[in-house]
């Protein structure tokens, strides 16, 4: 049995995660963490991780960057492994993650969907197979999403750039630039509208042909299921940084 604490328990992802865990017999939620208060949870709720009295095996963090930043030192102190699903993290928080990983296991992915992480592997291969093709990434999310471009779009761009030896630079907006497209750029475009859960499309455009690789999430359950799989994986790991490539290699 894996005892889980959910940070961001009152949010939409927190509720989706709690509902899925309640249907399983290999894990359970022992507590929730959220600065907001909600009365519809079947487990104790605390405003911060430091207040929690229960003992947990893993924390799953679907919160905000400031909450992630505040909880990481506590995870290090409690030797509490953490699955970080929060997006929009800055360099300072990422450095703190690396420091925390010296004391406990940290799992980080910009997107917890197994399908998206397969797409990341496919775009690596496509870049090598399609040299000289122009690359554009279009992502669509609901109108409440705060960060743009999405962390997943950046992860896709980074995967392509890594496969190419770092030769690309990113262009986020062309409305005030009147010049020919550079061959070493990746265009990233964000749509914020309606109730899109998450849609990502990568276009490799060459002479007289276009290859499109895409993924669309229809519900938040795909992210919650990925987070649960990561938590079960992380419980058995030594201190260090882990990601979806590690998880997919273990499946």
XYZ file of C-alpha atoms in Angstrom:
251
model
C 0.000 0.000 0.000
C 1.289 3.456 -0.956
C 0.146 6.283 1.317
C -0.172 9.504 -0.675
C -0.546 13.167 0.278
C -1.970 15.469 -2.403
C -0.753 19.072 -2.585
C -3.354 21.144 -4.403
C -6.108 18.883 -3.070
C -8.883 21.467 -3.518
C -8.135 22.074 -7.200
C -9.620 20.305 -10.193
C -6.609 18.025 -10.611
C -6.560 17.329 -6.865
C -10.190 16.207 -6.959
C -9.620 14.071 -10.063
C -6.596 12.464 -8.433
C -8.433 11.723 -5.165
C -11.360 10.162 -7.047
C -9.115 7.811 -9.027
C -7.069 6.778 -5.988
C -10.291 5.979 -4.112
C -11.058 3.323 -6.746
C -7.700 1.554 -6.312
C -6.491 -0.984 -3.777
C -2.732 -0.347 -4.103
C -2.706 3.231 -2.774
C -4.736 5.636 -0.653
C -4.822 9.347 0.183
C -3.900 10.024 3.811
C -3.963 13.845 3.681
C -4.364 16.869 1.458
C -2.492 20.177 1.350
C -4.059 23.401 0.075
C -4.016 27.041 1.118
C -7.655 27.160 0.029
C -10.225 25.286 2.063
C -12.785 22.808 0.741
C -15.185 20.620 2.685
C -15.792 17.817 0.184
C -12.677 15.716 0.887
C -12.599 12.307 2.568
C -9.236 12.922 4.245
C -7.646 15.563 6.525
C -6.729 18.875 4.878
C -3.857 21.154 5.939
C -2.830 24.587 4.709
C 0.851 23.584 4.473
C 2.915 20.401 4.352
C 4.716 21.340 7.567
C 1.410 21.110 9.471
C 0.626 17.562 8.335
C 0.531 15.007 11.172
C 0.055 11.894 9.016
C 2.924 9.821 7.649
C 3.000 9.442 3.860
C 5.111 7.507 1.369
C 4.863 10.017 -1.507
C 3.497 13.499 -2.144
C 1.832 14.307 -5.470
C 1.979 18.030 -6.177
C -0.645 19.542 -8.500
C -0.480 23.067 -7.093
C 1.119 26.428 -7.894
C 4.836 27.283 -8.182
C 4.920 29.138 -4.856
C 3.395 26.120 -3.078
C 5.902 23.782 -4.719
C 8.754 26.056 -3.642
C 7.540 26.095 -0.049
C 7.057 22.342 0.194
C 10.388 21.146 -1.221
C 12.469 21.918 1.927
C 9.850 20.073 3.982
C 10.058 17.072 1.648
C 13.833 17.068 2.176
C 13.419 17.299 5.947
C 10.804 14.517 6.074
C 12.577 12.394 3.438
C 9.273 12.452 1.567
C 9.496 11.557 -2.147
C 7.590 14.005 -4.338
C 5.944 13.759 -7.748
C 5.923 17.333 -9.065
C 3.215 17.931 -11.655
C 3.031 21.714 -11.234
C 3.853 23.759 -14.334
C 5.346 27.224 -14.745
C 8.328 26.531 -12.459
C 11.176 29.036 -12.668
C 14.904 28.336 -12.550
C 15.100 28.960 -8.806
C 12.521 26.262 -8.086
C 14.233 23.863 -10.464
C 17.518 24.416 -8.626
C 15.701 23.754 -5.354
C 14.353 20.514 -6.829
C 17.906 19.418 -7.617
C 19.002 20.224 -4.052
C 16.026 18.348 -2.584
C 16.794 15.337 -4.801
C 20.057 14.870 -2.897
C 17.985 13.892 0.150
C 14.867 12.281 -1.294
C 13.482 11.069 -4.609
C 11.976 13.767 -6.863
C 9.947 12.970 -9.978
C 9.321 15.861 -12.357
C 7.503 15.987 -15.666
C 5.915 18.936 -17.447
C 3.118 16.581 -18.472
C 2.056 13.400 -16.676
C 0.335 11.805 -19.682
C 2.049 8.651 -20.945
C 0.845 9.542 -24.452
C 2.489 12.965 -24.366
C 5.739 11.448 -23.221
C 5.592 8.988 -26.109
C 5.078 12.028 -28.374
C 8.226 13.590 -26.887
C 10.196 10.500 -27.888
C 8.663 10.549 -31.383
C 9.612 14.188 -32.040
C 13.213 13.390 -31.091
C 13.258 10.719 -33.789
C 11.433 12.927 -36.289
C 14.024 15.682 -35.969
C 16.806 13.268 -36.859
C 14.808 11.712 -39.709
C 13.685 15.040 -41.204
C 16.746 17.323 -41.296
C 16.101 20.784 -42.686
C 12.337 20.689 -42.074
C 10.756 23.776 -40.473
C 9.259 23.033 -37.049
C 6.215 24.659 -35.460
C 4.450 23.710 -32.225
C 0.815 24.671 -31.575
C -0.758 24.057 -28.172
C -4.358 24.634 -27.066
C -5.622 24.844 -23.482
C -8.685 26.101 -21.612
C -9.075 29.808 -20.969
C -8.149 29.493 -17.283
C -4.604 28.260 -17.885
C -2.073 30.807 -16.644
C 1.242 29.960 -18.337
C 1.886 30.241 -22.065
C 3.358 28.492 -23.870
C 2.572 25.370 -21.885
C 5.274 23.457 -20.091
C 4.548 20.551 -22.422
C 5.100 22.675 -25.536
C 8.449 23.757 -24.129
C 9.298 20.129 -23.282
C 8.572 19.169 -26.895
C 10.743 22.012 -28.174
C 13.533 21.079 -25.759
C 13.419 17.430 -26.873
C 13.773 18.479 -30.517
C 16.548 20.917 -29.660
C 18.443 18.309 -27.636
C 18.219 15.853 -30.531
C 19.630 18.570 -32.815
C 22.554 19.414 -30.529
C 21.027 22.692 -29.343
C 21.046 24.485 -32.688
C 17.497 25.888 -32.479
C 16.200 29.066 -30.859
C 12.548 29.607 -29.933
C 10.236 32.236 -31.418
C 6.999 32.971 -29.536
C 5.517 35.843 -31.501
C 6.019 37.132 -35.049
C 3.440 39.902 -35.261
C 6.031 42.709 -35.206
C 8.783 40.952 -37.169
C 8.829 41.343 -40.935
C 11.573 39.016 -42.061
C 12.035 35.579 -43.558
C 11.722 32.654 -41.170
C 15.130 31.460 -39.953
C 15.933 27.768 -40.540
C 17.166 27.349 -36.952
C 14.009 28.467 -35.172
C 11.121 26.595 -33.582
C 7.857 28.516 -33.503
C 5.638 28.067 -30.434
C 2.020 29.181 -30.495
C -0.469 29.181 -27.600
C -4.268 29.133 -27.860
C -6.318 29.844 -24.724
C -9.973 29.221 -25.366
C -13.024 27.309 -24.180
C -12.489 24.070 -22.293
C -9.552 22.425 -24.079
C -7.968 20.001 -21.603
C -4.761 19.897 -23.595
C -3.895 19.614 -27.286
C -0.373 19.646 -28.737
C 0.586 19.513 -32.386
C 4.118 19.452 -33.806
C 4.509 20.214 -37.507
C 7.590 19.254 -39.494
C 7.208 21.137 -42.788
C 9.563 20.352 -45.655
C 9.562 20.831 -49.418
C 6.136 19.731 -50.676
C 5.270 17.650 -47.590
C 4.284 18.064 -43.954
C 4.516 15.533 -41.144
C 2.235 16.238 -38.165
C 2.570 14.553 -34.771
C -0.132 15.345 -32.243
C -1.737 14.401 -28.948
C -5.032 15.440 -27.387
C -6.190 14.840 -23.826
C -9.958 14.537 -23.388
C -10.040 14.532 -19.586
C -7.820 15.294 -16.619
C -7.821 11.619 -15.702
C -4.931 10.940 -18.105
C -2.719 13.253 -16.030
C -3.976 11.860 -12.728
C -3.342 8.267 -13.830
C 0.193 9.168 -14.880
C 0.820 10.838 -11.507
C -0.370 7.740 -9.637
C 1.912 5.513 -11.712
C 4.794 7.893 -10.950
C 4.023 7.816 -7.208
C 4.023 4.011 -7.103
C 7.306 4.002 -9.030
C 8.909 6.685 -6.858
C 8.128 4.987 -3.532
C 10.819 2.381 -4.231
C 13.504 4.767 -5.525
C 16.628 6.155 -3.870
C 17.220 9.937 -3.645
C 17.691 11.512 -7.064
C 15.880 13.137 -9.967
C 13.509 10.993 -12.020
C 11.275 11.673 -15.009
C 8.860 10.011 -17.405
C 11.665 8.309 -19.344
C 12.596 6.486 -16.146
C 8.976 5.503 -15.500
C 8.304 4.353 -19.057
C 11.501 2.318 -18.986
C 10.245 0.558 -15.849
C 6.791 -0.303 -17.233
